[in-house]
Tab-separated table of C-alpha atoms in Angstrom:
chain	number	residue	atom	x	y	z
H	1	UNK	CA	5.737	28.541	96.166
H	2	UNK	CA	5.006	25.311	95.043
H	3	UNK	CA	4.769	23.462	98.570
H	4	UNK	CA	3.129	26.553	99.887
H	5	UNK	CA	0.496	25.516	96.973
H	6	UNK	CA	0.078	21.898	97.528
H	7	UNK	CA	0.241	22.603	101.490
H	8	UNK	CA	-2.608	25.115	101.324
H	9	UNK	CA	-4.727	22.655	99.021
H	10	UNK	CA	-4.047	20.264	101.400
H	11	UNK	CA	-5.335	21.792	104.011
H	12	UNK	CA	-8.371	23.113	102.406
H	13	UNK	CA	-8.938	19.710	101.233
H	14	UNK	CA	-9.610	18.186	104.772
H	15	UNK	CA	-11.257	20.461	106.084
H	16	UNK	CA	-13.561	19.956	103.086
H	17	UNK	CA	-13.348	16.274	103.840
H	18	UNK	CA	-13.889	16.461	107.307
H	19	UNK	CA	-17.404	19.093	107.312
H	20	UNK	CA	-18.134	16.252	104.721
H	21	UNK	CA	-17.399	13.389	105.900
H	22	UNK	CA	-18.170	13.563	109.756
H	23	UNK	CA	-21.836	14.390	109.483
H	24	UNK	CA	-22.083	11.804	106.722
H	25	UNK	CA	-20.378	9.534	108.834
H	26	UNK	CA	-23.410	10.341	111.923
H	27	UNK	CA	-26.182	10.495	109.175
H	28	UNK	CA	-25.191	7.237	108.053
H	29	UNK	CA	-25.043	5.507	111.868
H	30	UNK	CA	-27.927	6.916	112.287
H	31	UNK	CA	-29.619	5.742	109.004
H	32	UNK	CA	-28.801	2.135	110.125
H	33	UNK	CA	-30.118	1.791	113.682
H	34	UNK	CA	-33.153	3.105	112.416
H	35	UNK	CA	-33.296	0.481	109.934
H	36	UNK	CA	-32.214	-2.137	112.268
H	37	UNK	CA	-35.534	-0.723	114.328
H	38	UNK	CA	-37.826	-0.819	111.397
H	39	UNK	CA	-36.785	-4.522	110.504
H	40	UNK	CA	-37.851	-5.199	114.098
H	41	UNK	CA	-40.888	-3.817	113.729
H	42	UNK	CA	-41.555	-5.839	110.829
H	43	UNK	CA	-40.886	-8.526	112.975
H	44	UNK	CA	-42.649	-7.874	115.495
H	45	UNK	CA	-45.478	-7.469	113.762
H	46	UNK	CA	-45.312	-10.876	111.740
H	47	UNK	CA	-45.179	-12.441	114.745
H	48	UNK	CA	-47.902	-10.494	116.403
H	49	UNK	CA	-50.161	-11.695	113.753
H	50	UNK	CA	-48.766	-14.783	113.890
H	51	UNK	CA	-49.573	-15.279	117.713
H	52	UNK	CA	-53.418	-14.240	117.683
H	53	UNK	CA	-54.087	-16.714	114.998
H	54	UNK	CA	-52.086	-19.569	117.243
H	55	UNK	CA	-54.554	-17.962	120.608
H	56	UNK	CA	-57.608	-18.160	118.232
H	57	UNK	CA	-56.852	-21.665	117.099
H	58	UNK	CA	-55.155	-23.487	119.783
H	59	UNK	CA	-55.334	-20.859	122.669
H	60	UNK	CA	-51.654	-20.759	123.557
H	61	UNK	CA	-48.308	-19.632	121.449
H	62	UNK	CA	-45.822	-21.909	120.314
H	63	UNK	CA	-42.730	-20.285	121.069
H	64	UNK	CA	-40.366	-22.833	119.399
H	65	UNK	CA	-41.711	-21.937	115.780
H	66	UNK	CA	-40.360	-18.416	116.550
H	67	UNK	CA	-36.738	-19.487	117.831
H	68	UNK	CA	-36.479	-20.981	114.399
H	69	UNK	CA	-37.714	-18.552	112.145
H	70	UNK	CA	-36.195	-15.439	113.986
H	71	UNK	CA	-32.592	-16.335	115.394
H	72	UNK	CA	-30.734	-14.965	116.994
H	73	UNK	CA	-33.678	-12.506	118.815
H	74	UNK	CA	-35.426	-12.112	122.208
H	75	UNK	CA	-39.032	-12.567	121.936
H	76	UNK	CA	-41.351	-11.447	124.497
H	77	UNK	CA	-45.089	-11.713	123.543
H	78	UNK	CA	-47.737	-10.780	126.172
H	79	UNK	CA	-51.474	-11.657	125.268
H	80	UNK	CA	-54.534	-9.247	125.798
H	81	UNK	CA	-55.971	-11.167	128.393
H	82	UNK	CA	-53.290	-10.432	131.184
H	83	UNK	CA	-51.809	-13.677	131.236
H	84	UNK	CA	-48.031	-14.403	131.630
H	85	UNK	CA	-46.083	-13.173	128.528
H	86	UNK	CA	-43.981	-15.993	126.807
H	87	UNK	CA	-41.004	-15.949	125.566
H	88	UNK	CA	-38.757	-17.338	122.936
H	89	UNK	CA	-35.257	-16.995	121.944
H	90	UNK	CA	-31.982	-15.969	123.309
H	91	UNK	CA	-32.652	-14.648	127.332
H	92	UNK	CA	-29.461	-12.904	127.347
H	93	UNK	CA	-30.439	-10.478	124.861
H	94	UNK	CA	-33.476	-9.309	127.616
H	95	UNK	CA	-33.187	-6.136	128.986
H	96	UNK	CA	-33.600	-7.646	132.632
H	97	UNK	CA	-30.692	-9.951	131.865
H	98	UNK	CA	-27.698	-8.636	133.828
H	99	UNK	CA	-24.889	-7.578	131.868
H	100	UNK	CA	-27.126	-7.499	129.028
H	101	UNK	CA	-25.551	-6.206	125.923
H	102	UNK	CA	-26.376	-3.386	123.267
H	103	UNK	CA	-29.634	-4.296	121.766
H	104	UNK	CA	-31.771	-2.668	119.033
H	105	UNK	CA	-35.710	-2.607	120.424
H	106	UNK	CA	-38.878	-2.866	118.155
H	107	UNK	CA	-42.436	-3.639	119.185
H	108	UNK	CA	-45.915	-3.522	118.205
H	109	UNK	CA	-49.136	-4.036	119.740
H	110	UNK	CA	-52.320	-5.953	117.422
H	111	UNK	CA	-55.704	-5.573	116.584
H	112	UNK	CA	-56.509	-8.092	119.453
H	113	UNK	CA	-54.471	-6.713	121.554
H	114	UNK	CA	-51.776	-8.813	121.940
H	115	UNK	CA	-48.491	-7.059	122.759
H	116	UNK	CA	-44.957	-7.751	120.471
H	117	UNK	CA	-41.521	-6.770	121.796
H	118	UNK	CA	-38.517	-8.142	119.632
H	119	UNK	CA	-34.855	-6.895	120.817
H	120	UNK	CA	-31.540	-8.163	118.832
H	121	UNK	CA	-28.150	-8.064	119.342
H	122	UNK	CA	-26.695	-4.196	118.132
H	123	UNK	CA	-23.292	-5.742	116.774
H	124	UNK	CA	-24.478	-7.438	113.743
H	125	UNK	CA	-24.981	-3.395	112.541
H	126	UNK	CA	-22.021	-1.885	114.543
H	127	UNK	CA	-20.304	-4.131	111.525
H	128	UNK	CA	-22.603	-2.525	108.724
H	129	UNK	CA	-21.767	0.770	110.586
H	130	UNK	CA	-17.788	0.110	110.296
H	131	UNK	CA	-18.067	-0.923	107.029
H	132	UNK	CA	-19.596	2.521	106.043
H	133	UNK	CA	-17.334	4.364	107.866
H	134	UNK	CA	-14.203	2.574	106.632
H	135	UNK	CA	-15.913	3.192	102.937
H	136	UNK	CA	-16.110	6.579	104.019
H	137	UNK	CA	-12.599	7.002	105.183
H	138	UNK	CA	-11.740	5.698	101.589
H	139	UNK	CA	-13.380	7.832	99.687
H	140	UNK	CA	-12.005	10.900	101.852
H	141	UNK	CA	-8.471	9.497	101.489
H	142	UNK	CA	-8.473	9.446	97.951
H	143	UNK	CA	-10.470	12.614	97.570
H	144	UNK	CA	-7.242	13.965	99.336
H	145	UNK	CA	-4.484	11.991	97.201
H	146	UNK	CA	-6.162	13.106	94.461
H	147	UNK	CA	-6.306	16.877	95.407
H	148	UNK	CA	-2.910	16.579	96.169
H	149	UNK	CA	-1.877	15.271	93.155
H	150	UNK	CA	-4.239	17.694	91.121
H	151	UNK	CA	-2.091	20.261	93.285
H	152	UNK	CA	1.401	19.184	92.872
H	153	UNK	CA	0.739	19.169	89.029
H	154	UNK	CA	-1.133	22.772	88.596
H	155	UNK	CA	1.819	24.040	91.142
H	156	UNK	CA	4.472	22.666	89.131
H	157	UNK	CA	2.317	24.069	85.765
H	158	UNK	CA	2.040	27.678	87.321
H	159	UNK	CA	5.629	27.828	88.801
H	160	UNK	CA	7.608	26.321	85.663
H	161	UNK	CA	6.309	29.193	83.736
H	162	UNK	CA	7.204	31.814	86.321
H	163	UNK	CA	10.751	29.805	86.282
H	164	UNK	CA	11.145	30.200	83.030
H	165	UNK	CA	10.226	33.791	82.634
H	166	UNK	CA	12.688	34.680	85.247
H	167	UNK	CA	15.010	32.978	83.094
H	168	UNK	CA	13.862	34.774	80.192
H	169	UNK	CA	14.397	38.281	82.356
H	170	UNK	CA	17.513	36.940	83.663
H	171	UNK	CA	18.736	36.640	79.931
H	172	UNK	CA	17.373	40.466	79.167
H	173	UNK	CA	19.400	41.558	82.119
H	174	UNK	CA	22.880	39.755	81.153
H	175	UNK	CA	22.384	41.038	77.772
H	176	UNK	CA	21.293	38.596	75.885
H	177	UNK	CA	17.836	40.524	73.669
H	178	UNK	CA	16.481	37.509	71.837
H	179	UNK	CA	12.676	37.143	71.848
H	180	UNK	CA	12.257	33.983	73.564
H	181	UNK	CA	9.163	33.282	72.304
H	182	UNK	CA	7.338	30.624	74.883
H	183	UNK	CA	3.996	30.215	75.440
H	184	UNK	CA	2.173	28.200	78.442
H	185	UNK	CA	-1.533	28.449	78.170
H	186	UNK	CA	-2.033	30.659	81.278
H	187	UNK	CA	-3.145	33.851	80.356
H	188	UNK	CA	-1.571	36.134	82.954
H	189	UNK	CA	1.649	34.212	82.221
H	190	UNK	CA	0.840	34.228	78.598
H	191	UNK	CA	0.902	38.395	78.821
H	192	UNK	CA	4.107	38.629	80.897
H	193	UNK	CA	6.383	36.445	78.451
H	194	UNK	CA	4.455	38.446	75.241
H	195	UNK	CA	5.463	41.826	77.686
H	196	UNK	CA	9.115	40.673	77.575
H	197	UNK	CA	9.049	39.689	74.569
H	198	UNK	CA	8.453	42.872	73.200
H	199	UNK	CA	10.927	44.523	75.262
H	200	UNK	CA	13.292	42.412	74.657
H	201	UNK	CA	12.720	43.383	70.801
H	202	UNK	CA	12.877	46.882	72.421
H	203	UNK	CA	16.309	46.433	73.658
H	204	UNK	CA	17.582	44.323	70.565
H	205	UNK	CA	16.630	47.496	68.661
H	206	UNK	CA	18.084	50.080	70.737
H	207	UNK	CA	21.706	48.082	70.880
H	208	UNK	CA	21.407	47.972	67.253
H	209	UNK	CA	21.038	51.349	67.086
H	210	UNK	CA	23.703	52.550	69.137
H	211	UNK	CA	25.726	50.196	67.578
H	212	UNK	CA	24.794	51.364	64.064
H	213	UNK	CA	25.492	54.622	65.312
H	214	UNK	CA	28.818	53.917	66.928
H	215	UNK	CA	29.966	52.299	63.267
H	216	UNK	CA	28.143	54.857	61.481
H	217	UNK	CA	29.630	58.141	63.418
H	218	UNK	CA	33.633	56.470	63.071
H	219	UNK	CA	32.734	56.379	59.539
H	220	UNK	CA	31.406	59.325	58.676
H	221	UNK	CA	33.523	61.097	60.995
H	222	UNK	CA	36.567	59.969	59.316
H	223	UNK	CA	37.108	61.913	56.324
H	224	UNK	CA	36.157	65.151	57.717
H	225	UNK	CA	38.919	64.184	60.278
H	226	UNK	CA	41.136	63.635	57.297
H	227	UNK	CA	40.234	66.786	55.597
H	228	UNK	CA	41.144	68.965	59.272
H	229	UNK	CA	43.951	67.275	59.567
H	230	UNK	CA	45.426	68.189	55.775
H	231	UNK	CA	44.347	71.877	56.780
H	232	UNK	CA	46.578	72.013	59.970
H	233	UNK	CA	48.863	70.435	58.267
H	234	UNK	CA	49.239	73.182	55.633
H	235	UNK	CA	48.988	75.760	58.692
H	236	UNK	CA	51.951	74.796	60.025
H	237	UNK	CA	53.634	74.142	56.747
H	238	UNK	CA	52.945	77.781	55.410
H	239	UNK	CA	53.549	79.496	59.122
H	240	UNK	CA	55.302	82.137	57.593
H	241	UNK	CA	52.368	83.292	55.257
H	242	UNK	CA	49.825	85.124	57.196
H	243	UNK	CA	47.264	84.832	53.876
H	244	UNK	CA	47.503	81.315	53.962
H	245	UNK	CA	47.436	80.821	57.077
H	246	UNK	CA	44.255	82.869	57.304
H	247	UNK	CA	42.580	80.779	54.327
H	248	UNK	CA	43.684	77.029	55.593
H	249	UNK	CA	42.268	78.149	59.433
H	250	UNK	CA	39.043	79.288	57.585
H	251	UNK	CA	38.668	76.170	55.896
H	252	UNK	CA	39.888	74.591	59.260
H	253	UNK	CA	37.083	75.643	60.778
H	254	UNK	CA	34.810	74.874	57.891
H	255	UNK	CA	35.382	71.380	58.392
H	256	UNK	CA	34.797	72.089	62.384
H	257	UNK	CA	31.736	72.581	61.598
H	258	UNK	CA	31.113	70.060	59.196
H	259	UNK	CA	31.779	67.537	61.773
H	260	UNK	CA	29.495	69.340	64.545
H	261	UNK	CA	26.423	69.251	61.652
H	262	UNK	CA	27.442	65.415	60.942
H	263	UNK	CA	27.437	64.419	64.727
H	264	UNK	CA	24.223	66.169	65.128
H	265	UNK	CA	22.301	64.409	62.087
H	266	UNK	CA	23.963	60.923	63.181
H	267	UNK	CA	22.810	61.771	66.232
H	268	UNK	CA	19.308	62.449	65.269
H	269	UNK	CA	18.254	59.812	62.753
H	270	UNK	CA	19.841	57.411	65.910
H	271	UNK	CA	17.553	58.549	68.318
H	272	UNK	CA	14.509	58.881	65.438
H	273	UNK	CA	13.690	62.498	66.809
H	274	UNK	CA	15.022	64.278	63.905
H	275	UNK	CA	13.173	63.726	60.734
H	276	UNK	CA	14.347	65.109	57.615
H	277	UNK	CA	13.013	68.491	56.302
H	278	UNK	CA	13.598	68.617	52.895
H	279	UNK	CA	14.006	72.319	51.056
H	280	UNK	CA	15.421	73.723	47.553
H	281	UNK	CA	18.824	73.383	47.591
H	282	UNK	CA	21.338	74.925	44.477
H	283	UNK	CA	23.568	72.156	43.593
H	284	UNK	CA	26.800	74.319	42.076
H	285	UNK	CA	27.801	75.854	45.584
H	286	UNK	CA	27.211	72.578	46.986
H	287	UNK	CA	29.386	70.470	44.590
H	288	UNK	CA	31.967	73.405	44.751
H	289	UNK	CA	32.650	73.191	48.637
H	290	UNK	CA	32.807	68.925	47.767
H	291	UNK	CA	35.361	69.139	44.861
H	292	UNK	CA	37.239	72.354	47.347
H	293	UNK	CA	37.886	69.286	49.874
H	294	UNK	CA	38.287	66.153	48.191
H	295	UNK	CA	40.693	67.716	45.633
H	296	UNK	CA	43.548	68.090	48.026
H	297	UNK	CA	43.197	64.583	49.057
H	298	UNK	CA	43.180	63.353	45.396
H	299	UNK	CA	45.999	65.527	44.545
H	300	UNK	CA	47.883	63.596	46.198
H	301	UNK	CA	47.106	60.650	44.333
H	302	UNK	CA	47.996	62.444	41.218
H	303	UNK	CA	44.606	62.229	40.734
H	304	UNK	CA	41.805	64.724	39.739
H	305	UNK	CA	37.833	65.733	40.671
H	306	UNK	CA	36.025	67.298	37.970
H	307	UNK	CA	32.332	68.160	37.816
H	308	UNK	CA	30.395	68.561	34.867
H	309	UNK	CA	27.070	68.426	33.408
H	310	UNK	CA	23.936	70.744	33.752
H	311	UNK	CA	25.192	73.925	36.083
H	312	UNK	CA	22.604	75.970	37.743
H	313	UNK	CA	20.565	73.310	39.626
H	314	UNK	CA	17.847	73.093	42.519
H	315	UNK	CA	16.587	69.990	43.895
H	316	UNK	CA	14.661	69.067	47.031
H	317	UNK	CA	16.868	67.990	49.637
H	318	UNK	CA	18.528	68.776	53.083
H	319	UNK	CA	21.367	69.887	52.549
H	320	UNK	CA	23.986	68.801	54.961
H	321	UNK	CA	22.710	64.934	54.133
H	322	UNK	CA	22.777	65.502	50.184
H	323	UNK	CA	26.887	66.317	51.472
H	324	UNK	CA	27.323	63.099	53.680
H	325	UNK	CA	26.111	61.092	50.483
H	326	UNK	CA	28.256	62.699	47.602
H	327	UNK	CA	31.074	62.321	49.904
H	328	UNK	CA	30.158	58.448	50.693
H	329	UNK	CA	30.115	58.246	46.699
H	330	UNK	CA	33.600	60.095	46.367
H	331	UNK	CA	35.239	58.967	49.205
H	332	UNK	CA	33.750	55.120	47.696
H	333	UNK	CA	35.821	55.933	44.417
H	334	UNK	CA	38.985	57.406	46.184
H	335	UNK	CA	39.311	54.090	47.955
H	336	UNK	CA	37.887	51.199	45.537
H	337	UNK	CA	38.394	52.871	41.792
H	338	UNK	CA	41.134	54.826	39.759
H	339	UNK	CA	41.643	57.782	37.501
H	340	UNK	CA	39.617	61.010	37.426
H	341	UNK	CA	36.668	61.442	39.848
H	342	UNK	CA	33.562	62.936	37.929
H	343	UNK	CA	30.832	64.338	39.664
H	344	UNK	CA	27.870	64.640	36.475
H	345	UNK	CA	25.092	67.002	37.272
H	346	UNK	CA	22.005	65.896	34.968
H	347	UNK	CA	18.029	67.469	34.460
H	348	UNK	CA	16.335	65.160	33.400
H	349	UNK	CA	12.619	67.948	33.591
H	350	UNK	CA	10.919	66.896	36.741
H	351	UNK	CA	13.742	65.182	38.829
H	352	UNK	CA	17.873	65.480	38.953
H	353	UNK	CA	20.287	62.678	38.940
H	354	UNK	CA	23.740	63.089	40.373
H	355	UNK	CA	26.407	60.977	39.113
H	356	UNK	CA	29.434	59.871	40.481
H	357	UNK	CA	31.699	57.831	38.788
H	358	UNK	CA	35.969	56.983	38.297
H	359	UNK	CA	38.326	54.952	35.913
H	360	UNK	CA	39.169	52.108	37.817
H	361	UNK	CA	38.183	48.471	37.210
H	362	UNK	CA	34.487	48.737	38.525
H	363	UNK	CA	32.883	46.643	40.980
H	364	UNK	CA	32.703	42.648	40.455
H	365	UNK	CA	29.662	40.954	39.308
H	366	UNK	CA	29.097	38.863	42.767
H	367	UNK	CA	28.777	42.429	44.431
H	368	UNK	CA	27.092	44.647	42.324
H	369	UNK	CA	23.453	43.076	43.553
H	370	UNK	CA	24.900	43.405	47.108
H	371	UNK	CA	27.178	46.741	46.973
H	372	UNK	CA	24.758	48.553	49.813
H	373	UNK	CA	24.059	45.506	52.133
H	374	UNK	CA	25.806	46.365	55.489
H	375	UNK	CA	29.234	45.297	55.621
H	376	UNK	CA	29.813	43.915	52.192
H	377	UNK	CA	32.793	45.724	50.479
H	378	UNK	CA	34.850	44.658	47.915
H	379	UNK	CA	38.566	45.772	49.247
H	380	UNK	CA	39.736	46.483	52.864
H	381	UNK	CA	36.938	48.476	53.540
H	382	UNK	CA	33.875	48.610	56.267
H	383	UNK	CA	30.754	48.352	54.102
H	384	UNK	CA	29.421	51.102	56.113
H	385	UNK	CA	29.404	53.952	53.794
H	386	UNK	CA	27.208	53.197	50.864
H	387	UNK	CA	24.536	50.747	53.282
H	388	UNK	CA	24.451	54.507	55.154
H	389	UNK	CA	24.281	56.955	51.844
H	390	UNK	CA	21.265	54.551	50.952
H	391	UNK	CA	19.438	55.085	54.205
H	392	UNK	CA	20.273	58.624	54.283
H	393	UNK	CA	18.816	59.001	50.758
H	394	UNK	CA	15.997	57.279	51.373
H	395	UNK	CA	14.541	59.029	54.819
H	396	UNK	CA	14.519	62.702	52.404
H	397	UNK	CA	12.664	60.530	49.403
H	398	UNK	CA	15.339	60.130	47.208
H	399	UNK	CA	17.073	57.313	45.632
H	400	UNK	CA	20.857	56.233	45.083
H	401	UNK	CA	21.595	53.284	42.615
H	402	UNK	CA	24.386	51.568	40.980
H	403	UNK	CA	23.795	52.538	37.344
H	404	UNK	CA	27.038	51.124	35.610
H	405	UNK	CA	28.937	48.651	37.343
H	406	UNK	CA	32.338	49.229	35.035
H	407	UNK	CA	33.769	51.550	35.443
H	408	UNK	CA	31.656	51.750	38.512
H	409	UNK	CA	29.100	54.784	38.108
H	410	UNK	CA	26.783	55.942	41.033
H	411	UNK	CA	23.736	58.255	40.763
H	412	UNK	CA	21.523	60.475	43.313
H	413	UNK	CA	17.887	60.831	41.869
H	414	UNK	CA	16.384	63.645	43.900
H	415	UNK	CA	13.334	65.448	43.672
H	416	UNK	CA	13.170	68.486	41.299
H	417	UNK	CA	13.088	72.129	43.035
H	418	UNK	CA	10.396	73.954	43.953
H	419	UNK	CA	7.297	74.125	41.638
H	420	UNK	CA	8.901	70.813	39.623
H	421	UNK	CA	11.417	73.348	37.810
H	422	UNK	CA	14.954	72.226	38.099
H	423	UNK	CA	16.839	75.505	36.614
H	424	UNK	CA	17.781	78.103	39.096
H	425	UNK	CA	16.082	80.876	37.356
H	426	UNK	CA	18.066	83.483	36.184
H	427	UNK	CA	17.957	87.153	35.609
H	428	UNK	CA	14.927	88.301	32.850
């Protein structure tokens, strides 16, 4: 492209040059043979004048006088009274002479009569002639270098940028979604790198999110994994006992479902086409179906899960994500605490506040202003869960915060029921 620019300006250039330069080049040869012919007129005429005073005063013309003021002519003056012109100056210069060479003519005739003819050599301005020429072959040679250079360098200013924003897409395609942020003070160029800028912010967001979701959904997925797999377990354990069986394939299939509902909302808030719609919710069976599958998995801890506080609830929430967060929260003091598990339910008039808290040690003072920043956890563990139960929370309009950092103590402030009353009502 860029030879295909500087050859094209090129071109353009000399043929500018050359509609230019050639008549100027004519106009001016032609500007100084007419000159040449007016200076010989002036001549002429000076010594036209000149040769009726010398007939008036002495009655003939002295031709010598005009071989030394006018070299290098041919004079020929021929007086009114028909007698034999006289000449002065160089003879070969006369158009009779044979071989005579290019001359420049100019004549004049006076008041008495007396006729002038003055020729010169055409050389002397052949010379002036070159000399404009060759001044205007200059000026057309540098006219070109100079297009040529103001060429080479807007070429190499309109195809760096296009160089470097194939670079830039080059980088998009390999992967690699960083703005790259360059600027070149073309406009069109200026809208293509702002174009793939933005798309490359585009991209950078979209592997985020599938990446978020990918660590997200292996999280989340996990303990309702955990929870099937205990219920199989006890399946085949209690084979024999068609009851049990019946009640651990129920539950089984509880948790089936669980998992379809989580993939679904992970799946949603990924894509950003599912937007929370949040309803009254009764907190009781809610909490019941929580402690009914953590409490196997703390039993075998020898530990326990106890709720307590206000019964007969109703806040504004949806309620399979109100489920992924109390989980986060127990499954968060399963792992990192000790003791009993309490899940407090608490009115406090126009809002509830869910607390969630164990007997273990607590969480250290460099992480409790951290504790829901992605990826910071305090064992072994992701730093997925609580970063998620946050963002969860906070897409319905409620709120999750570390209230007590020992023994560590979490609470869910959500939105009173419907009509700001946060009692189930009960029969009059």
């Amino acid at each position: 492209m860029r030879r295909r620019m500087v050859f094209s300006t090129l071109v353009v250039t000399v043929i500018a040059v050359m509609l230019l330069g050639l008549p100027l080049g004519a106009l001016t040869y032609q500007l100084i043979h007419e000159e040449a012919a007016r200076q010989l007129q002036g001549e002429a005429e000076l010594i036209g004048a000149e040769s009726d005073t010398m007939l008036e005063l002495e009655g003939a013309v002295d031709t010598a006088r005009f071989e030394q003021d006018y070299p290098q002519r041919y004079i020929r003056v021929s007086p009114s009274d028909g007698s034999e012109p006289v000449t002065a100056g160089d003879p070969d210069l006369s158009p009779e002479a044979p071989g005579a060479p290019d001359t420049v003519h100019g004549s004049t005739s006076t008041t008495l009569g007396t006729q002038v003819e003055v020729w010169a050599s055409s050389d002397n301005y052949q010379n002036s002639v070159i000399r404009a020429w060759l001044g205007i072959a200059s000026l057309s040679l540098l006219a070109i270098g100079v297009a040529v250079g103001l060429s080479m360098f807007q070429a190499r200013r309109l195809t760096l940028p296009l160089m470097d924003l194939a670079a830039t897409a080059e980088r998009l395609g390999s992967g690699v979604a960083t703005p790259w942020g360059h600027r070149y003070g073309i406009p069109e160029a200026d809208r293509v790198a702002e174009v793939l800028d933005r798309s490359a912010e585009r991209i950078a967001g979209l592997i985020a999110t599938e990446r978020h979701f990918a660590t997200d959904a292996s999280h989340q997925l996990r303990t309702p994994l955990t929870a099937l797999t205990m219920r199989l377990e006890e399946i085949i354990a209690v084979a024999d006992d068609p009851q049990v069986v019946r009640e651990e394939g129920e539950a089984a299939l509880a948790q089936t479902e669980r998992l379809v509902e989580t993939v679904e909302s992970l799946l949603g808030r990924a894509r950003k086409s599912q937007n929370a719609e949040v309803e009254p919710v009764e907190l009781d069976p809610l909490l019941n179906n929580l402690q009914a599958e953590w409490e196997p998995v703390l039993q075998q801890e020898r530990r326990r899960l106890l709720i307590a506080g206000d019964p007969g609830l109703t806040a504004m929430t949806v309620p399979a994500d109100l489920a992924q967060i109390l989980a986060t929260l127990v499954e968060n003091a399963y792992k990192h605490g000790a003791g009993k598990v309490t899940i407090r339910r608490i009115d406090t008039g126009h809002s509830v506040r869910i607390e969630v808290s164990d007997e273990g040690e607590g969480v250290p003072d460099h992480l409790s202003g951290r504790i829901f920043d992605r990826e910071v956890s305090g064992d072994e563990g992701t730093g997925l869960g609580l970063a998620l139960a946050r963002h969860i929370a906070e897409s319905e309009g409620a709120r999750i915060e570390l209230v007590q950092s020992r023994p560590a103590t979490f609470a869910v402030f959500l939105p009173a029921g419907a009509d700001g009353l946060s009692k189930t009502s009960g029969p009059v």
